[in-house]
Amino acid sequence: MQTTLKLQDKEFVPYISEKEITEKIKLLAEQLKKDYEGKRPLFIAILNGSFMFAAALFKELEIEAEISFIKLASYKGTRSTGHVITAIGLDADVTNRHVIILEDIIDTGKTLYTFLPQLYNQHPASLKVAVLLDKPEPRKFDVPVDYVCFTIPNKFVLGFGLDFDGFGRNTKEIFQLKEE
Ligand code: XMP
Ligand code: MG
């Protein structure tokens, strides 16, 4: 277990332990098994931040399922730029598929608000959103969040795939920006 983590001039303190993360992801996998058994769902993970969440969840998932990836980005440093770009597009056909989006964190909601209509246009059989972290306070765009591992206050977090300007993703636990 790491204690504090320093990146540039910022200090981060431990917030959610590896054990808590593992337990919540197992529970989510069990729930998804109940909801999607026999439906052969297609998971779409949003890179970069969700890569660890997606991997951890997919390993626990005991049903027949596919996974694909899309790369969207809206963040610079510790703030959302409000501008979402698609860096790598979707290669899977979602028509008539049961689709579950995997996202590391929902903040303003802009990323999903931009991306979800693109998927609805392709007529999936169903479309749900599963997130590791939900930060409801800064929400500006109304998006559905169907499965949530942790609801957190409006503080910047990193680790377990989440970054600060590209760094800090490589931890087993989640850290929170230290109060000044
Ligand atoms: P929006 O505002 O589009 O944000 O819902 C979603 C994306 O913003 C990033 N994000 C964070 N990244 N710590 C991070 O490392 C945070 O506290 C944080 N809040 C938002 C993230 O990439 C997410 O996909
Ligand atoms: Mg992200």
XYZ file of N, CA, C and O and ligand atoms in Angstrom:
745
model
N 0.855 -1.204 0.000
C 0.000 0.000 0.000
C 0.888 1.251 0.000
O 1.747 1.415 0.854
N 0.690 2.092 -1.001
C 1.469 3.317 -1.043
C 0.879 4.322 -0.053
O -0.295 4.262 0.276
N 1.701 5.256 0.405
C 1.163 6.275 1.296
C 0.718 7.480 0.483
O -0.377 7.470 -0.045
N 1.572 8.484 0.354
C 1.146 9.585 -0.513
C 1.875 9.493 -1.842
O 2.896 8.838 -1.965
N 1.304 10.160 -2.823
C 1.853 10.104 -4.172
C 2.013 11.544 -4.649
O 1.086 12.346 -4.531
N 3.211 11.873 -5.139
C 3.458 13.246 -5.600
C 3.609 13.261 -7.113
O 4.363 12.480 -7.673
N 2.870 14.146 -7.756
C 2.979 14.326 -9.194
C 3.043 15.819 -9.478
O 2.147 16.564 -9.073
N 4.076 16.243 -10.174
C 4.341 17.666 -10.373
C 4.287 18.356 -9.005
O 4.924 17.897 -8.076
N 3.456 19.383 -8.846
C 3.395 20.065 -7.548
C 2.227 19.576 -6.693
O 1.909 20.148 -5.667
N 1.563 18.490 -7.121
C 0.362 18.033 -6.412
C 0.651 16.816 -5.543
O 1.447 15.960 -5.900
N -0.069 16.760 -4.415
C 0.071 15.618 -3.519
C -1.265 14.874 -3.434
O -2.325 15.498 -3.280
N -1.186 13.554 -3.533
C -2.395 12.735 -3.499
C -2.334 11.770 -2.322
O -1.277 11.186 -2.054
N -3.467 11.595 -1.651
C -3.505 10.701 -0.488
C -4.418 9.495 -0.790
O -5.356 9.619 -1.586
N -4.150 8.336 -0.145
C -4.967 7.147 -0.413
C -6.448 7.422 -0.129
O -6.789 8.079 0.853
N -7.304 6.901 -0.981
C -8.745 7.186 -0.850
C -9.582 5.900 -0.880
O -10.362 5.635 0.020
N -9.410 5.070 -1.914
C -10.151 3.800 -1.983
C -9.122 2.677 -2.131
O -8.287 2.712 -3.039
N -9.196 1.700 -1.223
C -8.177 0.651 -1.191
C -8.377 -0.372 -2.308
O -9.468 -0.496 -2.880
N -7.311 -1.116 -2.566
C -7.364 -2.176 -3.575
C -8.478 -3.178 -3.234
O -9.229 -3.616 -4.112
N -8.585 -3.495 -1.932
C -9.591 -4.472 -1.487
C -11.017 -3.981 -1.784
O -11.850 -4.720 -2.296
N -11.258 -2.732 -1.454
C -12.591 -2.166 -1.722
C -12.916 -2.172 -3.214
O -14.041 -2.475 -3.618
N -11.925 -1.814 -4.011
C -12.130 -1.789 -5.466
C -12.447 -3.193 -5.981
O -13.419 -3.402 -6.711
N -11.633 -4.156 -5.545
C -11.820 -5.549 -5.989
C -13.200 -6.062 -5.604
O -13.886 -6.695 -6.412
N -13.613 -5.770 -4.363
C -14.921 -6.248 -3.899
C -16.062 -5.655 -4.712
O -16.992 -6.352 -5.115
N -15.983 -4.341 -4.933
C -17.066 -3.668 -5.691
C -17.143 -4.176 -7.125
O -18.235 -4.352 -7.683
N -15.997 -4.433 -7.711
C -15.981 -4.914 -9.098
C -16.551 -6.337 -9.178
O -17.290 -6.664 -10.101
N -16.253 -7.151 -8.176
C -16.840 -8.503 -8.126
C -18.361 -8.441 -8.035
O -19.062 -9.178 -8.706
N -18.854 -7.543 -7.181
C -20.310 -7.384 -7.039
C -20.940 -6.938 -8.356
O -22.002 -7.428 -8.748
N -20.268 -6.018 -9.029
C -20.773 -5.544 -10.316
C -20.808 -6.683 -11.337
O -21.788 -6.847 -12.074
N -19.759 -7.508 -11.347
C -19.711 -8.645 -12.278
C -20.852 -9.627 -12.006
O -21.461 -10.160 -12.934
N -21.158 -9.833 -10.723
C -22.270 -10.734 -10.365
C -23.601 -10.158 -10.835
O -24.460 -10.864 -11.363
N -23.768 -8.847 -10.630
C -25.003 -8.179 -11.060
C -25.161 -8.260 -12.585
O -26.242 -8.571 -13.099
N -24.073 -8.020 -13.290
C -24.114 -8.062 -14.756
C -24.395 -9.474 -15.262
O -25.085 -9.663 -16.260
N -23.899 -10.462 -14.529
C -24.192 -11.850 -14.890
C -25.702 -12.101 -14.824
O -26.297 -12.673 -15.733
N -26.299 -11.627 -13.721
C -27.758 -11.789 -13.560
C -28.514 -11.083 -14.687
O -29.476 -11.596 -15.233
N -28.070 -9.872 -15.009
C -28.818 -9.046 -15.969
C -28.579 -9.429 -17.431
O -29.417 -9.140 -18.282
N -27.436 -10.041 -17.715
C -27.060 -10.251 -19.128
C -26.801 -11.695 -19.537
O -26.415 -11.941 -20.677
N -27.017 -12.635 -18.638
C -26.795 -14.049 -18.972
C -27.581 -14.416 -20.238
O -28.774 -14.142 -20.334
N -26.911 -14.997 -21.212
C -27.586 -15.427 -22.443
C -27.768 -14.326 -23.477
O -28.197 -14.585 -24.594
N -27.453 -13.079 -23.102
C -27.661 -11.965 -24.042
C -26.405 -11.618 -24.848
O -26.435 -10.745 -25.693
N -25.332 -12.276 -24.545
C -24.037 -12.059 -25.228
C -23.737 -10.572 -25.406
O -23.614 -10.066 -26.533
N -23.662 -9.825 -24.295
C -23.491 -8.371 -24.390
C -22.159 -7.953 -24.994
O -21.198 -8.728 -25.008
N -22.158 -6.718 -25.476
C -20.932 -6.098 -25.995
C -20.554 -4.960 -25.052
O -21.316 -4.001 -24.880
N -19.406 -5.082 -24.417
C -18.900 -4.011 -23.563
C -18.066 -3.061 -24.412
O -17.282 -3.509 -25.253
N -18.251 -1.767 -24.181
C -17.405 -0.782 -24.860
C -16.733 0.055 -23.779
O -17.391 0.802 -23.052
N -15.425 -0.119 -23.652
C -14.678 0.622 -22.629
C -14.100 1.888 -23.247
O -13.606 1.872 -24.378
N -14.195 2.973 -22.504
C -13.694 4.254 -23.001
C -12.268 4.474 -22.487
O -12.042 4.612 -21.286
N -11.332 4.484 -23.427
C -9.922 4.689 -23.102
C -9.639 6.173 -22.911
O -10.373 6.984 -23.458
N -8.572 6.580 -22.203
C -7.626 5.669 -21.593
C -8.058 5.214 -20.205
O -7.738 4.088 -19.787
N -8.733 6.097 -19.490
C -8.924 5.922 -18.047
C -9.532 4.606 -17.608
O -9.269 4.127 -16.510
N -10.376 3.977 -18.459
C -11.121 2.814 -17.995
C -10.401 1.484 -18.239
O -10.982 0.427 -18.012
N -9.156 1.530 -18.681
C -8.540 0.254 -19.063
C -8.381 -0.723 -17.901
O -8.596 -1.927 -18.062
N -8.056 -0.236 -16.711
C -7.894 -1.158 -15.568
C -9.236 -1.646 -15.055
O -9.395 -2.815 -14.721
N -10.186 -0.742 -14.978
C -11.554 -1.099 -14.564
C -12.106 -2.157 -15.510
O -12.645 -3.184 -15.079
N -11.955 -1.917 -16.816
C -12.474 -2.853 -17.817
C -11.815 -4.223 -17.674
O -12.488 -5.249 -17.696
N -10.506 -4.237 -17.502
C -9.777 -5.505 -17.381
C -10.198 -6.249 -16.112
O -10.468 -7.453 -16.140
N -10.280 -5.515 -15.011
C -10.647 -6.140 -13.732
C -12.070 -6.700 -13.791
O -12.328 -7.819 -13.329
N -12.966 -5.941 -14.361
C -14.363 -6.387 -14.453
C -14.494 -7.573 -15.402
O -15.172 -8.553 -15.086
N -13.842 -7.493 -16.526
C -13.986 -8.536 -17.550
C -13.452 -9.879 -17.045
O -14.004 -10.923 -17.372
N -12.408 -9.841 -16.225
C -11.860 -11.083 -15.660
C -12.850 -11.762 -14.725
O -12.854 -12.962 -14.574
N -13.692 -10.940 -14.068
C -14.650 -11.470 -13.093
C -15.968 -11.893 -13.737
O -16.809 -12.509 -13.076
N -16.153 -11.539 -14.984
C -17.443 -11.741 -15.635
C -17.588 -13.177 -16.132
O -16.825 -13.615 -16.990
N -18.593 -13.889 -15.582
C -18.707 -15.316 -15.909
C -19.771 -15.596 -16.966
O -20.511 -16.568 -16.856
N -19.911 -14.705 -17.933
C -20.876 -14.950 -19.015
C -20.185 -14.711 -20.353
O -19.137 -14.076 -20.415
N -20.826 -15.212 -21.385
C -20.291 -14.986 -22.730
C -20.466 -13.510 -23.081
O -21.598 -13.000 -23.038
N -19.376 -12.832 -23.390
C -19.460 -11.395 -23.664
C -18.289 -10.969 -24.532
O -17.236 -11.606 -24.537
N -18.513 -9.848 -25.244
C -17.433 -9.276 -26.061
C -17.013 -7.947 -25.462
O -17.809 -7.289 -24.779
N -15.809 -7.512 -25.785
C -15.388 -6.180 -25.360
C -14.662 -5.478 -26.505
O -13.927 -6.104 -27.277
N -14.940 -4.181 -26.621
C -14.236 -3.369 -27.598
C -13.883 -2.032 -26.931
O -14.364 -1.745 -25.828
N -13.089 -1.236 -27.606
C -12.581 -0.008 -26.982
C -12.745 1.194 -27.895
O -12.670 1.073 -29.108
N -12.949 2.342 -27.260
C -12.997 3.597 -28.006
C -12.186 4.600 -27.198
O -12.145 4.519 -25.964
N -11.552 5.493 -27.889
C -10.742 6.469 -27.157
C -11.341 7.861 -27.280
O -11.386 8.435 -28.367
N -11.823 8.362 -26.147
C -12.368 9.717 -26.083
C -11.576 10.474 -25.034
O -11.107 9.893 -24.067
N -11.451 11.771 -25.197
C -10.727 12.540 -24.189
C -11.311 13.934 -24.051
O -11.705 14.560 -25.028
N -11.398 14.406 -22.799
C -11.910 15.759 -22.570
C -11.142 16.481 -21.459
O -11.468 17.611 -21.133
N -10.156 15.790 -20.888
C -9.506 16.358 -19.695
C -8.111 16.879 -19.969
O -7.353 16.331 -20.741
N -7.758 17.977 -19.321
C -6.390 18.478 -19.369
C -6.036 18.814 -17.933
O -6.701 19.623 -17.290
N -4.992 18.202 -17.369
C -4.642 18.428 -15.964
C -5.752 17.934 -15.059
O -6.228 16.827 -15.216
N -6.199 18.776 -14.133
C -7.257 18.349 -13.202
C -8.616 18.917 -13.585
O -9.552 18.892 -12.802
N -8.764 19.486 -14.775
C -10.060 20.051 -15.170
C -10.542 19.542 -16.522
O -9.760 19.351 -17.437
N -11.865 19.388 -16.626
C -12.456 19.008 -17.897
C -12.396 20.208 -18.828
O -12.689 21.332 -18.425
N -11.986 20.000 -20.083
C -11.932 21.112 -21.030
C -13.310 21.382 -21.629
O -13.528 22.392 -22.268
N -14.244 20.429 -21.441
C -15.579 20.585 -22.000
C -15.612 20.285 -23.489
O -16.625 20.430 -24.156
N -14.500 19.857 -24.013
C -14.395 19.597 -25.449
C -13.976 18.144 -25.622
O -12.906 17.752 -25.180
N -14.837 17.320 -26.237
C -14.560 15.893 -26.330
C -14.082 15.530 -27.730
O -14.723 15.866 -28.715
N -12.963 14.858 -27.817
C -12.501 14.408 -29.124
C -12.458 12.877 -29.180
O -12.233 12.214 -28.168
N -12.721 12.332 -30.354
C -12.613 10.889 -30.558
C -11.255 10.600 -31.173
O -10.991 10.965 -32.313
N -10.391 9.951 -30.405
C -9.033 9.690 -30.880
C -8.930 8.331 -31.576
O -8.172 8.162 -32.513
N -9.718 7.364 -31.103
C -9.805 6.060 -31.777
C -11.288 5.715 -31.830
O -11.964 5.715 -30.799
N -11.794 5.420 -33.010
C -13.225 5.160 -33.164
C -13.592 3.722 -32.852
O -12.733 2.899 -32.531
N -14.872 3.422 -32.957
C -15.385 2.097 -32.613
C -15.332 1.174 -33.828
O -15.793 1.534 -34.906
N -14.799 -0.031 -33.606
C -14.725 -0.980 -34.731
C -15.842 -2.027 -34.680
O -16.005 -2.797 -35.615
N -16.632 -2.045 -33.604
C -17.653 -3.081 -33.456
C -19.011 -2.591 -33.968
O -19.296 -1.402 -33.940
N -19.834 -3.528 -34.428
C -21.181 -3.209 -34.879
C -22.131 -3.369 -33.689
O -22.250 -4.463 -33.134
N -22.777 -2.292 -33.297
C -23.624 -2.355 -32.098
C -25.105 -2.605 -32.419
O -25.906 -2.797 -31.509
N -25.443 -2.630 -33.688
C -26.841 -2.831 -34.083
C -27.375 -4.146 -33.507
O -26.742 -5.193 -33.643
N -28.528 -4.025 -32.816
C -29.192 -5.176 -32.178
C -28.380 -5.841 -31.061
O -28.719 -6.933 -30.635
N -27.327 -5.184 -30.602
C -26.536 -5.758 -29.512
C -26.932 -5.134 -28.175
O -27.360 -3.985 -28.129
N -26.761 -5.899 -27.107
C -26.919 -5.361 -25.759
C -25.580 -4.750 -25.372
O -24.602 -5.471 -25.189
N -25.561 -3.421 -25.290
C -24.301 -2.696 -25.114
C -24.180 -2.136 -23.695
O -25.148 -1.602 -23.147
N -23.005 -2.286 -23.124
C -22.715 -1.688 -21.812
C -21.444 -0.855 -21.952
O -20.386 -1.386 -22.282
N -21.570 0.438 -21.700
C -20.407 1.320 -21.749
C -19.663 1.214 -20.424
O -20.284 1.263 -19.362
N -18.356 1.106 -20.489
C -17.534 1.106 -19.268
C -16.720 2.394 -19.234
O -15.945 2.679 -20.147
N -16.921 3.149 -18.161
C -16.211 4.425 -18.036
C -15.564 4.475 -16.654
O -16.113 3.958 -15.678
N -14.396 5.084 -16.566
C -13.716 5.174 -15.274
C -14.479 6.098 -14.323
O -14.719 5.765 -13.175
N -14.834 7.274 -14.824
C -15.469 8.266 -13.951
C -16.396 9.168 -14.766
O -16.090 9.494 -15.909
N -17.525 9.524 -14.170
C -18.398 10.518 -14.808
C -18.327 11.779 -13.979
O -18.541 11.762 -12.762
N -18.026 12.864 -14.635
C -17.793 14.147 -13.977
C -18.890 15.116 -14.459
O -19.998 15.095 -13.950
N -18.610 15.917 -15.481
C -19.644 16.814 -16.013
C -20.688 16.026 -16.809
O -21.814 16.482 -16.974
N -20.303 14.874 -17.327
C -21.198 14.072 -18.159
C -21.007 14.327 -19.649
O -21.589 13.641 -20.490
N -20.173 15.296 -19.969
C -19.986 15.711 -21.363
C -19.514 14.571 -22.283
O -20.008 14.419 -23.399
N -18.571 13.771 -21.798
C -18.027 12.693 -22.633
C -19.152 11.757 -23.087
O -19.306 11.486 -24.277
N -19.947 11.282 -22.129
C -21.012 10.344 -22.480
C -22.138 11.017 -23.236
O -22.741 10.432 -24.130
N -22.416 12.270 -22.873
C -23.479 13.026 -23.539
C -23.160 13.160 -25.033
O -24.054 13.149 -25.879
N -21.890 13.252 -25.346
C -21.455 13.359 -26.738
C -21.470 12.002 -27.422
O -21.848 11.882 -28.582
N -21.061 10.982 -26.691
C -20.865 9.662 -27.297
C -22.156 8.835 -27.407
O -22.362 8.137 -28.414
N -23.034 8.900 -26.397
C -24.213 8.026 -26.389
C -25.103 8.176 -27.626
O -25.519 7.166 -28.200
N -25.376 9.409 -28.097
C -26.218 9.531 -29.299
C -25.627 8.823 -30.518
O -26.364 8.273 -31.333
N -24.291 8.815 -30.605
C -23.644 8.115 -31.732
C -23.975 6.623 -31.693
O -24.109 5.979 -32.725
N -24.120 6.089 -30.482
C -24.459 4.670 -30.351
C -25.946 4.424 -30.586
O -26.329 3.475 -31.269
N -26.790 5.292 -30.008
C -28.242 5.142 -30.208
C -28.586 5.152 -31.698
O -29.475 4.430 -32.151
N -27.859 5.956 -32.464
C -28.072 6.035 -33.912
C -27.893 4.701 -34.611
O -28.415 4.481 -35.693
N -27.114 3.830 -33.977
C -26.856 2.518 -34.588
C -27.809 1.441 -34.066
O -27.609 0.258 -34.307
N -28.834 1.868 -33.317
C -29.901 0.984 -32.834
C -29.434 -0.262 -32.096
O -29.666 -1.392 -32.542
N -28.786 -0.072 -30.956
C -28.483 -1.249 -30.127
C -29.779 -1.822 -29.544
O -30.783 -1.107 -29.445
N -29.766 -3.109 -29.173
C -30.944 -3.712 -28.542
C -31.186 -3.055 -27.182
O -32.326 -2.853 -26.756
N -30.112 -2.725 -26.479
C -30.199 -1.970 -25.226
C -28.866 -1.273 -25.010
O -27.852 -1.682 -25.589
N -28.892 -0.227 -24.193
C -27.663 0.535 -23.950
C -27.622 0.979 -22.490
O -28.519 1.684 -22.027
N -26.629 0.520 -21.764
C -26.480 0.878 -20.349
C -25.063 1.387 -20.104
O -24.154 1.129 -20.887
N -24.920 2.069 -18.961
C -23.633 2.659 -18.613
C -23.177 2.119 -17.258
O -23.941 2.153 -16.288
N -21.951 1.615 -17.186
C -21.379 1.150 -15.915
C -20.123 1.968 -15.633
O -19.241 2.081 -16.492
N -20.041 2.537 -14.432
C -18.876 3.363 -14.098
C -18.230 2.910 -12.793
O -18.895 2.414 -11.886
N -16.929 3.105 -12.741
C -16.215 2.819 -11.504
C -16.544 3.902 -10.478
O -16.873 3.617 -9.337
N -16.466 5.168 -10.909
C -16.672 6.296 -10.005
C -17.694 7.265 -10.575
O -17.618 7.628 -11.751
N -18.633 7.665 -9.745
C -19.603 8.677 -10.157
C -19.413 9.898 -9.267
O -19.472 9.803 -8.045
N -19.152 11.033 -9.911
C -19.007 12.324 -9.213
C -20.226 13.150 -9.600
O -20.182 13.873 -10.593
N -21.347 13.043 -8.868
C -22.582 13.697 -9.329
C -22.565 15.234 -9.245
O -23.235 15.901 -10.031
N -21.790 15.760 -8.314
C -21.824 17.211 -8.050
C -21.515 18.106 -9.264
O -22.257 19.056 -9.522
N -20.455 17.843 -10.021
C -20.166 18.720 -11.163
C -20.971 18.421 -12.429
O -20.679 18.997 -13.479
N -22.001 17.571 -12.334
C -22.734 17.167 -13.538
C -23.378 18.360 -14.237
O -24.096 19.125 -13.627
N -23.103 18.499 -15.531
C -23.719 19.556 -16.343
C -24.605 18.968 -17.429
O -25.459 19.646 -17.970
N -24.350 17.718 -17.781
C -25.091 17.065 -18.854
C -25.786 15.844 -18.275
O -25.162 15.050 -17.573
N -27.080 15.741 -18.570
C -27.872 14.667 -18.004
C -27.602 13.365 -18.769
O -27.961 13.244 -19.936
N -26.939 12.425 -18.114
C -26.661 11.138 -18.752
C -27.107 10.003 -17.824
O -27.052 10.136 -16.609
N -27.578 8.889 -18.412
C -27.977 7.758 -17.570
C -26.753 7.062 -16.997
O -25.769 6.875 -17.703
N -26.803 6.735 -15.719
C -25.714 5.950 -15.107
C -26.388 4.751 -14.448
O -27.082 4.894 -13.447
N -26.225 3.584 -15.040
C -27.001 2.425 -14.610
C -26.310 1.593 -13.537
O -26.966 1.017 -12.683
N -24.992 1.507 -13.597
C -24.233 0.731 -12.615
C -23.079 1.591 -12.101
O -22.306 2.118 -12.899
N -22.992 1.716 -10.773
C -21.953 2.558 -10.170
C -21.223 1.765 -9.090
O -21.870 1.175 -8.216
N -19.905 1.753 -9.131
C -19.161 1.102 -8.046
C -19.046 2.042 -6.844
O -19.328 1.653 -5.722
N -18.629 3.287 -7.069
C -18.474 4.238 -5.963
C -19.019 5.612 -6.363
O -18.708 6.098 -7.448
N -19.788 6.216 -5.467
C -20.208 7.607 -5.657
C -19.275 8.452 -4.801
O -19.115 8.187 -3.602
N -18.646 9.456 -5.419
C -17.619 10.215 -4.695
C -17.903 11.718 -4.743
O -18.595 12.196 -5.637
N -17.343 12.475 -3.776
C -17.519 13.928 -3.800
C -16.698 14.567 -4.915
O -15.910 13.898 -5.569
N -16.897 15.865 -5.098
C -16.253 16.578 -6.203
C -14.786 16.905 -5.911
O -14.427 18.058 -5.702
N -13.979 15.863 -5.871
C -12.544 16.041 -5.667
C -11.815 15.253 -6.726
O -12.278 14.183 -7.132
N -10.673 15.768 -7.156
C -9.919 15.083 -8.191
C -9.294 13.803 -7.634
O -8.713 13.805 -6.562
N -9.450 12.711 -8.377
C -8.882 11.425 -7.953
C -7.970 10.875 -9.042
O -8.088 11.255 -10.208
N -7.085 9.986 -8.649
C -6.267 9.301 -9.652
C -5.828 7.937 -9.167
O -6.019 7.578 -8.009
N -5.259 7.170 -10.092
C -4.839 5.807 -9.793
C -5.819 4.813 -10.377
O -6.907 5.187 -10.818
N -5.413 3.534 -10.422
C -6.241 2.470 -10.993
C -6.752 2.882 -12.388
O -7.908 2.764 -12.709
N -5.836 3.419 -13.175
C -6.191 3.805 -14.553
C -6.423 5.292 -14.743
O -6.271 5.816 -15.841
N -6.797 5.991 -13.666
C -7.069 7.433 -13.794
C -5.768 8.226 -13.638
O -4.915 7.862 -12.837
N -5.684 9.311 -14.369
C -4.398 10.010 -14.453
C -4.468 11.481 -14.067
O -5.541 12.087 -14.025
N -3.284 12.043 -13.852
C -3.115 13.491 -13.798
C -2.126 13.826 -14.899
O -0.951 13.448 -14.813
N -2.611 14.452 -15.956
C -1.789 14.760 -17.133
C -0.987 13.559 -17.635
O 0.205 13.666 -17.942
N -1.649 12.416 -17.670
C -1.036 11.215 -18.243
C -0.320 10.318 -17.254
O -0.104 9.143 -17.530
N 0.003 10.846 -16.085
C 0.743 10.050 -15.099
C -0.145 9.649 -13.914
O -1.199 10.223 -13.700
N 0.344 8.657 -13.161
C -0.358 8.241 -11.942
C -1.364 7.131 -12.159
O -2.079 6.749 -11.239
N -1.425 6.577 -13.357
C -2.430 5.532 -13.631
C -2.054 4.200 -12.987
O -2.908 3.362 -12.727
N -0.755 4.003 -12.762
C -0.249 2.686 -12.379
C -0.231 2.451 -10.878
O 0.810 2.269 -10.265
N -1.424 2.446 -10.279
C -1.543 2.076 -8.868
C -2.703 1.093 -8.702
O -3.614 1.056 -9.527
N -2.661 0.343 -7.590
C -3.721 -0.638 -7.314
C -4.869 0.002 -6.554
O -5.950 -0.556 -6.450
N -4.618 1.177 -5.958
C -5.682 1.844 -5.221
C -5.980 3.205 -5.859
O -5.282 3.626 -6.780
N -6.997 3.876 -5.338
C -7.363 5.190 -5.867
C -6.951 6.255 -4.847
O -7.168 6.092 -3.642
N -6.353 7.315 -5.362
C -5.889 8.425 -4.525
C -6.753 9.653 -4.765
O -7.403 9.776 -5.804
N -6.688 10.553 -3.799
C -7.460 11.794 -3.879
C -6.508 12.971 -3.697
O -5.566 12.874 -2.908
N -6.779 14.042 -4.437
C -5.950 15.233 -4.301
C -6.011 15.730 -2.865
O -7.087 15.888 -2.288
N -4.854 15.962 -2.285
C -4.783 16.408 -0.887
C -5.284 17.846 -0.762
O -4.953 18.692 -1.607
N -6.057 18.102 0.297
C -6.544 19.474 0.567
C -5.358 20.372 0.873
O -4.432 19.954 1.546
N -5.416 21.606 0.383
C -4.299 22.547 0.645
C -4.263 22.924 2.118
O -5.291 23.032 2.760
P -16.851 14.206 -18.119
O -16.749 15.603 -17.576
O -16.865 14.191 -19.613
O -15.503 13.569 -17.639
O -17.975 13.415 -17.481
C -15.227 12.290 -17.896
C -13.749 12.116 -18.081
O -12.987 13.096 -17.382
C -11.913 12.519 -16.707
N -12.013 12.819 -15.252
C -11.090 12.558 -14.329
N -9.892 11.974 -14.437
N -9.588 12.205 -12.110
C -9.147 11.784 -13.319
O -8.074 11.240 -13.378
C -10.771 12.807 -11.915
O -11.122 13.153 -10.786
C -11.561 13.004 -13.093
N -12.779 13.530 -13.287
C -13.023 13.395 -14.615
C -11.974 11.056 -16.997
O -11.056 10.746 -18.009
C -13.360 10.795 -17.501
O -13.384 9.796 -18.474
Mg -11.820 8.657 -19.119
